[in-house]
Coordinates of C-alpha atoms and ligand atoms in Angstrom, one line a residue:
M5 CA 61.4 160.2 226.9
T6 CA 61.6 163.0 224.4
S7 CA 62.3 166.3 226.3
Q8 CA 61.9 169.8 225.1
I9 CA 61.3 170.2 221.5
I10 CA 63.0 173.1 219.8
P11 CA 62.2 173.4 216.2
V12 CA 65.2 173.7 213.8
E13 CA 65.2 176.3 210.9
A14 CA 63.8 175.1 207.7
F15 CA 66.3 173.0 205.7
D16 CA 66.9 170.8 202.6
Y17 CA 68.0 167.2 203.2
V18 CA 69.1 165.6 200.1
V19 CA 69.3 161.8 200.6
F20 CA 71.4 160.1 197.9
G21 CA 70.2 156.5 197.9
G22 CA 66.9 157.7 198.9
T23 CA 65.1 154.5 197.9
G24 CA 67.7 152.3 199.7
D25 CA 67.5 150.3 202.8
L26 CA 69.0 152.8 205.2
S27 CA 66.7 155.5 204.1
E28 CA 63.6 153.3 204.2
R29 CA 64.3 151.6 207.7
K30 CA 66.1 154.4 209.5
L31 CA 66.2 157.8 207.8
I32 CA 62.6 158.3 206.9
P33 CA 61.2 156.9 210.1
A34 CA 63.6 159.1 212.2
L35 CA 62.7 162.3 210.5
Y36 CA 59.0 161.5 210.6
R37 CA 59.2 161.1 214.4
R38 CA 60.9 164.5 214.6
S39 CA 58.3 165.9 212.4
A40 CA 55.4 164.4 214.3
D41 CA 57.0 166.0 217.4
G42 CA 56.8 169.4 215.7
Q43 CA 60.5 169.8 215.4
I44 CA 60.7 170.2 211.6
T45 CA 59.7 173.6 210.5
A46 CA 57.1 173.9 207.5
G47 CA 58.9 174.6 204.2
S48 CA 61.7 172.1 204.9
R49 CA 62.3 169.6 202.0
I50 CA 63.4 166.0 201.9
I51 CA 64.8 165.3 198.5
G52 CA 65.4 161.6 197.6
A53 CA 67.8 160.9 194.7
S54 CA 68.8 157.7 193.2
R55 CA 69.0 156.0 190.0
A56 CA 65.4 154.7 190.0
E57 CA 62.9 156.6 187.9
L58 CA 60.2 157.8 190.3
S59 CA 57.9 160.9 190.5
H60 CA 57.6 163.1 193.5
E61 CA 54.2 161.3 194.2
E62 CA 55.8 157.7 193.9
F63 CA 58.5 158.8 196.3
R64 CA 55.9 160.2 198.7
K65 CA 54.1 156.9 198.8
F66 CA 57.5 155.1 199.3
A67 CA 58.1 157.3 202.3
G68 CA 54.6 156.7 203.7
D69 CA 54.9 153.0 203.3
A70 CA 58.4 153.2 205.0
I71 CA 56.8 154.9 208.0
R72 CA 54.0 152.5 208.2
S73 CA 56.3 149.5 208.1
H74 CA 59.1 150.8 210.4
V75 CA 57.4 152.9 213.1
S76 CA 55.4 151.4 215.8
A77 CA 51.6 151.4 215.6
E78 CA 51.1 153.9 218.4
E79 CA 53.2 156.5 216.7
I80 CA 51.4 156.3 213.4
D81 CA 49.2 159.4 212.9
E82 CA 47.8 159.4 209.3
T83 CA 47.3 163.3 209.3
K84 CA 50.9 163.7 210.4
I85 CA 52.1 161.3 207.8
A86 CA 50.3 163.3 205.1
D87 CA 51.8 166.5 206.3
F88 CA 55.3 165.0 206.6
I89 CA 55.3 163.3 203.1
G90 CA 54.1 166.6 201.6
M91 CA 57.8 167.8 202.4
F92 CA 59.1 164.9 200.0
Y93 CA 60.6 165.5 196.4
Y94 CA 62.4 163.2 194.2
I95 CA 65.1 163.4 191.5
S96 CA 66.3 160.5 189.5
L97 CA 70.1 161.0 189.0
D98 CA 73.4 159.1 188.5
A99 CA 76.6 159.7 190.4
K100 CA 78.6 158.8 187.3
S101 CA 77.0 160.9 184.7
D102 CA 75.3 164.3 184.4
K103 CA 72.0 162.7 184.4
G104 CA 69.6 164.5 186.9
W105 CA 72.0 167.0 188.2
A106 CA 70.6 170.0 186.5
A107 CA 67.1 168.9 187.8
L108 CA 68.6 168.8 191.3
T109 CA 70.2 172.2 191.0
E110 CA 67.1 173.8 189.8
L111 CA 65.0 172.2 192.6
L112 CA 67.5 173.4 195.2
G113 CA 67.2 176.9 193.9
D114 CA 69.1 179.9 195.3
E115 CA 67.8 180.3 198.9
D116 CA 70.4 180.4 201.6
R117 CA 69.3 177.6 203.9
V118 CA 71.0 174.6 205.5
R119 CA 71.5 171.8 203.0
A120 CA 72.5 168.4 204.2
Y121 CA 73.7 165.9 201.6
Y122 CA 73.3 162.5 203.0
L123 CA 75.3 159.8 201.2
A124 CA 73.3 156.6 201.9
V125 CA 75.3 154.9 199.2
G126 CA 78.4 152.7 199.3
P127 CA 81.7 154.4 200.0
S128 CA 83.0 153.7 196.6
L129 CA 80.6 156.5 195.4
F130 CA 81.5 159.1 198.0
G131 CA 84.1 160.7 195.6
D132 CA 81.7 160.8 192.7
F133 CA 79.0 162.4 194.6
A134 CA 81.3 165.0 196.2
E135 CA 82.8 165.8 192.9
R136 CA 79.4 166.2 191.1
L137 CA 78.1 168.4 194.0
H138 CA 81.1 170.6 193.6
A139 CA 80.9 170.7 189.8
N140 CA 77.3 171.8 189.9
G141 CA 78.0 174.6 192.3
L142 CA 75.8 172.8 195.0
I143 CA 78.4 173.2 197.8
R144 CA 77.9 176.4 199.7
E145 CA 78.9 177.8 203.0
R146 CA 75.8 176.3 204.8
S147 CA 76.0 172.8 203.0
R148 CA 76.8 169.7 204.8
L149 CA 77.8 166.2 203.9
V150 CA 76.8 163.2 206.0
I151 CA 78.5 159.9 205.5
E152 CA 78.3 156.6 207.3
K153 CA 80.6 153.6 207.9
P154 CA 82.3 151.8 206.6
I155 CA 84.7 154.7 206.3
G156 CA 87.5 152.5 204.9
T157 CA 88.5 149.0 205.5
D158 CA 92.0 150.0 206.9
L159 CA 94.0 153.1 207.6
Q160 CA 95.0 153.7 204.0
S161 CA 91.5 153.3 202.5
A162 CA 90.0 155.6 205.3
R163 CA 92.6 158.2 204.5
D164 CA 91.8 158.0 200.8
L165 CA 88.0 158.4 201.5
N166 CA 88.6 161.3 203.9
K167 CA 90.9 163.0 201.4
I168 CA 88.6 162.7 198.5
V169 CA 85.5 164.1 200.6
G170 CA 88.0 166.7 202.1
K171 CA 88.7 167.9 198.7
Y172 CA 85.3 169.5 198.3
F173 CA 84.0 169.9 201.8
H174 CA 85.7 171.6 204.9
E175 CA 86.0 169.2 207.9
E176 CA 83.5 171.5 209.7
Q177 CA 81.0 170.6 207.0
I178 CA 81.5 166.8 207.2
Y179 CA 79.4 164.7 209.6
R180 CA 80.6 161.1 210.0
I181 CA 77.9 159.1 211.6
D182 CA 78.5 156.5 214.3
H183 CA 75.0 155.7 215.3
Y184 CA 76.0 154.6 218.7
L185 CA 76.9 158.0 219.6
G186 CA 73.3 159.1 219.1
K187 CA 71.9 156.4 221.6
E188 CA 70.4 157.9 224.7
T189 CA 72.6 156.0 227.2
V190 CA 75.7 157.0 225.4
Q191 CA 74.9 160.5 225.9
N192 CA 73.9 159.7 229.4
L193 CA 77.3 158.3 230.0
M194 CA 78.6 162.0 229.4
A195 CA 75.9 163.4 231.6
L196 CA 76.6 160.9 234.4
R197 CA 80.4 161.7 234.3
F198 CA 80.4 165.3 233.7
A199 CA 77.2 166.7 235.3
N200 CA 78.0 164.9 238.7
A201 CA 80.8 165.4 241.2
L202 CA 80.4 162.0 242.5
Y203 CA 81.9 159.7 239.9
E204 CA 84.8 161.8 238.6
P205 CA 87.2 161.5 241.6
L206 CA 86.8 157.7 241.6
W207 CA 87.2 157.4 237.7
N208 CA 90.6 156.3 237.5
S209 CA 93.1 153.5 238.2
A210 CA 93.1 154.3 242.0
H211 CA 89.6 153.1 242.3
V212 CA 88.5 151.3 239.1
D213 CA 89.6 147.6 238.8
H214 CA 88.6 147.2 235.0
V215 CA 86.0 148.1 232.5
Q216 CA 84.0 145.9 230.4
I217 CA 82.2 146.8 227.1
T218 CA 79.7 144.2 225.7
V219 CA 77.5 144.6 222.5
A220 CA 75.9 141.3 221.9
E221 CA 73.4 140.8 219.1
T222 CA 71.1 137.8 218.6
L223 CA 70.9 138.5 214.8
G224 CA 73.0 136.8 212.2
V225 CA 74.3 138.6 209.0
E226 CA 70.7 139.1 207.8
G227 CA 71.3 139.2 203.9
R228 CA 74.4 141.4 204.4
G229 CA 76.8 138.5 204.0
G230 CA 78.5 140.2 201.0
Y231 CA 79.5 143.2 203.0
Y232 CA 80.0 141.4 206.4
D233 CA 82.3 138.7 205.1
K234 CA 84.8 141.2 204.1
S235 CA 84.5 143.1 207.5
G236 CA 83.8 140.8 210.3
A237 CA 83.1 142.0 213.8
I238 CA 86.4 143.8 214.1
R239 CA 85.6 146.2 211.2
D240 CA 81.9 146.2 211.5
M241 CA 81.7 146.8 215.3
V242 CA 85.0 147.3 217.1
Q243 CA 86.7 149.9 214.9
N244 CA 83.8 152.2 215.3
H245 CA 81.1 151.5 217.9
L246 CA 83.1 149.8 220.6
L247 CA 86.0 152.1 220.4
Q248 CA 83.8 155.0 220.5
L249 CA 82.3 153.8 223.7
L250 CA 85.7 153.1 225.1
C251 CA 86.8 156.7 224.4
L252 CA 83.7 158.2 226.1
V253 CA 84.5 156.1 229.2
A254 CA 88.1 156.8 229.2
M255 CA 88.5 160.4 228.1
E256 CA 89.4 163.3 230.3
P257 CA 86.7 165.9 231.0
P258 CA 86.4 168.1 227.9
A259 CA 86.6 171.9 228.4
S260 CA 82.9 172.0 227.1
M261 CA 80.5 170.0 225.0
D262 CA 81.6 171.6 221.8
G263 CA 82.5 169.3 219.0
D264 CA 86.2 169.9 219.0
S265 CA 86.7 169.7 222.8
V266 CA 85.1 166.3 223.0
R267 CA 86.8 164.9 219.9
D268 CA 90.2 166.2 221.1
E269 CA 89.7 164.2 224.2
K270 CA 88.6 160.9 222.5
L271 CA 91.5 161.3 220.1
K272 CA 93.9 161.3 223.0
V273 CA 92.6 158.1 224.2
L274 CA 92.8 156.4 220.9
R275 CA 96.4 157.5 220.8
C276 CA 97.2 156.1 224.1
L277 CA 95.8 152.5 223.2
E278 CA 98.8 150.0 223.7
P279 CA 99.3 148.4 220.4
I280 CA 98.2 144.9 219.8
N281 CA 100.2 143.2 217.0
S282 CA 101.6 139.8 216.2
S283 CA 103.8 139.9 219.3
N284 CA 100.8 140.0 221.7
A285 CA 97.5 139.3 219.7
A286 CA 97.3 135.8 221.0
E287 CA 97.1 136.8 224.7
N288 CA 94.8 139.9 224.1
T289 CA 92.4 138.9 221.4
V290 CA 89.9 136.0 220.8
R291 CA 88.1 135.5 217.5
G292 CA 84.9 133.3 217.0
Q293 CA 82.6 132.2 214.2
Y294 CA 79.3 130.9 214.9
S295 CA 78.3 127.3 213.9
A296 CA 74.6 126.2 213.8
G297 CA 72.6 126.6 216.9
A298 CA 69.5 128.2 218.2
N299 CA 68.3 131.6 219.3
D300 CA 65.2 131.7 221.6
G301 CA 64.5 128.0 220.7
V302 CA 64.5 128.7 217.0
A303 CA 67.2 126.8 215.0
V304 CA 69.5 129.1 213.1
P305 CA 72.1 128.0 210.5
A306 CA 75.9 128.4 210.7
Y307 CA 77.5 131.6 209.6
L308 CA 79.2 129.6 206.7
D309 CA 75.7 128.5 205.5
E310 CA 74.7 132.3 205.3
I311 CA 77.4 133.4 203.1
E312 CA 79.0 132.5 199.9
D313 CA 82.7 131.7 200.8
K314 CA 82.2 128.4 202.5
G315 CA 85.9 128.5 203.7
S316 CA 85.5 132.0 205.2
N317 CA 87.7 132.8 208.3
T318 CA 85.7 136.0 209.1
A319 CA 85.1 136.4 212.9
T320 CA 81.6 137.1 213.9
F321 CA 82.7 137.3 217.5
V322 CA 85.7 139.3 219.0
A323 CA 86.8 139.8 222.5
L324 CA 89.9 141.8 223.3
K325 CA 91.7 143.2 226.2
A326 CA 92.8 146.8 225.6
N327 CA 95.2 148.8 227.8
I328 CA 95.2 152.7 227.8
Q329 CA 98.7 154.0 228.5
N330 CA 98.2 157.1 230.4
W331 CA 98.2 158.3 234.0
R332 CA 94.5 157.9 234.7
W333 CA 94.1 154.2 233.3
A334 CA 97.6 152.5 233.5
G335 CA 97.0 149.0 234.8
V336 CA 93.1 149.0 234.3
P337 CA 92.2 146.7 231.4
F338 CA 89.2 147.5 229.1
Y339 CA 87.7 144.2 228.1
L340 CA 85.6 144.5 224.9
R341 CA 83.4 141.8 223.4
T342 CA 80.9 141.9 220.5
G343 CA 79.3 139.1 218.6
K344 CA 76.4 137.9 216.4
R345 CA 74.2 135.2 217.4
M346 CA 74.7 135.7 221.1
P347 CA 72.1 134.4 223.5
T348 CA 70.4 137.8 224.1
R349 CA 70.6 141.3 222.6
V350 CA 72.5 143.4 225.2
S351 CA 74.8 146.3 225.0
E352 CA 76.3 147.5 228.2
I353 CA 79.2 149.2 229.8
V354 CA 80.5 148.0 233.2
I355 CA 82.8 150.0 235.4
Q356 CA 84.0 147.5 238.1
F357 CA 85.4 149.4 241.1
K358 CA 88.0 147.9 243.4
P359 CA 87.1 146.2 246.6
A360 CA 86.8 148.0 249.8
P361 CA 90.3 148.2 251.3
H362 CA 89.6 146.6 254.7
N363 CA 86.9 144.3 255.8
I364 CA 85.6 145.0 259.2
F365 CA 82.7 142.5 259.2
T366 CA 82.7 139.1 260.7
E367 CA 82.5 135.9 258.4
D368 CA 78.7 135.6 259.2
A369 CA 78.1 138.9 257.4
G370 CA 79.0 137.2 254.2
N371 CA 81.1 138.3 251.3
S372 CA 81.4 141.8 250.3
I373 CA 81.2 142.2 246.6
S374 CA 83.0 145.2 245.0
N375 CA 80.8 148.1 243.6
R376 CA 79.9 148.0 240.0
L377 CA 78.3 150.6 237.9
V378 CA 76.3 149.3 234.8
L379 CA 75.2 151.4 231.9
R380 CA 72.8 149.6 229.9
L381 CA 72.6 150.9 226.3
Q382 CA 69.9 148.5 225.0
P383 CA 67.4 147.0 225.6
D384 CA 66.0 148.4 228.9
E385 CA 68.1 151.6 229.0
G386 CA 69.2 152.6 232.3
V387 CA 71.9 152.8 235.0
K388 CA 72.5 150.5 237.9
Q389 CA 74.8 151.1 240.7
W390 CA 75.4 148.0 242.7
I391 CA 76.3 148.5 246.3
M392 CA 76.5 146.5 249.6
I393 CA 73.8 147.2 252.3
K394 CA 72.9 145.6 255.6
D395 CA 70.3 142.9 255.0
P396 CA 67.2 144.5 256.6
G397 CA 65.6 143.1 259.7
P398 CA 66.7 142.0 263.1
G399 CA 69.4 139.6 263.8
G400 CA 73.2 139.9 263.1
M401 CA 74.9 142.0 260.6
R402 CA 74.5 140.4 257.2
L403 CA 75.6 142.1 254.1
R404 CA 73.5 142.2 251.0
H405 CA 74.3 143.2 247.3
V406 CA 71.6 145.4 245.8
S407 CA 71.3 147.8 242.9
L408 CA 70.3 151.5 242.8
D409 CA 68.3 151.0 239.7
M410 CA 67.5 153.8 237.4
S411 CA 65.4 152.3 234.5
F412 CA 64.8 155.2 232.1
A413 CA 61.4 153.7 230.8
D414 CA 60.2 153.3 234.3
S415 CA 61.3 156.7 235.4
F416 CA 60.6 158.8 232.5
G417 CA 58.0 156.8 230.4
G418 CA 57.5 157.4 226.8
R419 CA 59.6 156.1 224.0
S420 CA 63.3 156.3 223.7
P421 CA 64.3 158.2 220.6
D422 CA 66.1 156.2 217.9
A423 CA 69.8 157.4 217.5
Y424 CA 69.2 158.8 214.1
E425 CA 66.6 161.3 215.3
R426 CA 69.2 163.0 217.3
L427 CA 71.8 162.7 214.8
L428 CA 69.9 163.7 211.6
L429 CA 68.9 167.1 213.4
D430 CA 72.3 167.7 215.0
V431 CA 73.5 168.0 211.3
I432 CA 70.9 170.7 210.7
R433 CA 71.9 172.4 213.9
G434 CA 75.5 172.2 213.0
N435 CA 76.4 170.4 216.2
Q436 CA 79.4 168.0 215.5
T437 CA 79.9 166.7 219.1
L438 CA 78.3 163.3 218.3
F439 CA 80.1 162.8 215.0
M440 CA 83.4 161.5 214.2
R441 CA 86.2 163.7 213.0
R442 CA 88.8 162.6 210.5
D443 CA 91.6 162.2 212.8
E444 CA 89.6 160.0 215.1
V445 CA 88.5 157.7 212.4
E446 CA 92.1 157.4 211.2
A447 CA 93.6 156.8 214.7
A448 CA 91.0 154.0 215.3
W449 CA 92.2 152.3 212.2
K450 CA 95.7 152.8 213.2
W451 CA 95.0 150.7 216.2
I452 CA 92.9 148.1 214.5
D453 CA 95.1 147.4 211.4
P454 CA 97.9 145.5 213.3
I455 CA 95.4 143.4 215.0
I456 CA 93.9 142.4 211.8
E457 CA 97.4 141.9 210.4
A458 CA 98.4 139.7 213.3
W459 CA 95.3 137.4 212.8
E460 CA 96.1 137.2 209.1
S461 CA 99.7 136.3 209.7
T462 CA 98.7 133.0 211.7
D463 CA 97.2 129.8 210.5
E464 CA 94.9 129.9 213.4
K465 CA 91.3 130.2 212.5
P466 CA 88.5 131.7 214.5
K467 CA 87.2 129.3 217.2
K468 CA 83.7 128.0 216.5
Y469 CA 81.0 128.8 218.9
V470 CA 77.4 127.5 218.9
A471 CA 74.9 130.2 217.6
G472 CA 73.0 131.2 220.8
S473 CA 76.0 130.9 223.2
W474 CA 78.3 133.8 224.4
G475 CA 81.2 133.0 222.0
P476 CA 84.1 130.6 222.3
S477 CA 85.3 129.4 225.6
D478 CA 88.6 131.2 225.1
S479 CA 86.5 134.5 225.6
V480 CA 86.0 133.3 229.1
K481 CA 89.7 132.4 229.5
L482 CA 90.7 135.9 228.2
I483 CA 89.2 137.5 231.3
S484 CA 89.4 134.6 233.8
H485 CA 93.3 134.5 233.3
D486 CA 93.2 138.0 235.1
D487 CA 90.9 136.5 237.9
R488 CA 87.8 138.3 236.7
T489 CA 84.6 137.3 234.9
W490 CA 82.4 138.7 232.3
H491 CA 79.4 140.6 233.7
E492 CA 76.0 138.7 233.5
E493 CA 73.0 140.2 235.3
H494 CA 72.1 137.1 237.1
D495 CA 75.4 137.0 238.8
E496 CA 74.4 140.0 240.9
E497 CA 71.2 138.3 242.3
Ligands
BG6_526 C1 75.8 148.4 212.6 C2 76.4 147.1 212.1 O1 76.8 149.3 212.5 O2 75.3 148.3 213.8 C3 75.6 145.9 212.3 O3 76.9 147.2 210.8 C4 75.0 145.8 213.6 O4 76.1 144.7 211.9 C5 74.3 147.2 214.0 O5 73.8 144.7 213.6 C6 74.1 147.1 215.5 O6 73.3 148.4 215.8 P1 72.3 148.3 216.9 O7 71.8 150.0 217.0 O8 71.1 147.4 216.5 O9 73.0 147.9 218.2

């Protein structure tokens, strides 16, 4: 599915935490794919830096192994791997001391090229790295900083983090990754909305009944219990990925695809979200925590058996109803849900249109079902527009519900690029459209904090749901209370 390949100018990517999990599973494989496609110009360098003592050669071996383990067999090309890992260098250094910084400074040298500093380390070290980069004169006009969530655990800590990196880097140099924005279908949502005249006139409360955003995973906490138990689904998924999706659905058409135009519009949406706090959290939110069950017929343990704190009240499932208080969306609820250990892995956005205003057909024609647009982010990326047609054939007029189905894999073939491929090179290209701006991150926390406070102020615990189910029954009630149902693919057939 990869389209036109435009090489980027030679760069230096410095990955702090270069031997860590993110680097191994995501960053190195993504850069390899871009290199294999011919997008990385010779002379570019990828410099791993962490506390481990490794030689350049050992780090090249680490990178080669990472590619062989995390890239599909058909993409493995040993000649291309050899070329690619030839770009790798390694410096052993410490964020908290001078160790290794002179060596890094010397390796980077004086050439005026784009340098991206990727902090693939915990947020508690962001400040130390930014400060040392500054102290060693490594922040230049064309230097960029890349950071990932968690950007804070609440508004105050997010502000503190933004402030500390903002002390040394201008906002235009900071790239805050939300990898959902790098997903193909998420970008397709913008293409669908703003490259077609068809949808935009309908994209409002006059025609849309409600919106659903579901991000369901079959995985549990996968050895990340220490982090996850402090975050839960609300901080781990809703504050960033789900709210970003909501913003892209709900925002006004930006003036252009330029970073600030898009982010200005997303920010306005976040600021229009009706607050959820202790006065209305009970009606608008549902929390769940999985108990033992099964995924695909394989028994899986309860959440509490996967983490240390056996009395934890962390929610692994959240459903909520968000209202956007502006002219376009007044009265159109956005139902969001996300959970671990769901029956299937699916991420999708459903735009449910209102029913046709008047029925001219007889009872024999059957029920007319309202139009629905489904954007499937993963798996099986694609877009389905559900419409009513006449059931083909002779006889009376009978209506049938069918989908205009655009599966990206069937239509375009090839593989779908991983989100990091796009994002890592956007940093080099200096394109901030798919990255979160400081004020956006803070506005998202401003809306999330009162929800967490409301939960913490009650004695109510998250409802248990069996691993492998769609969350607690209260999630169904949240939406059925409004005479609506969660979208399930089989409903349509
Ligand atoms: C991450 C969360 O941001 O997104 C994980 O920390 C989650 O808990 C992951 O599993 C989901 O990403 P994807 O791309 O697999 O849907």
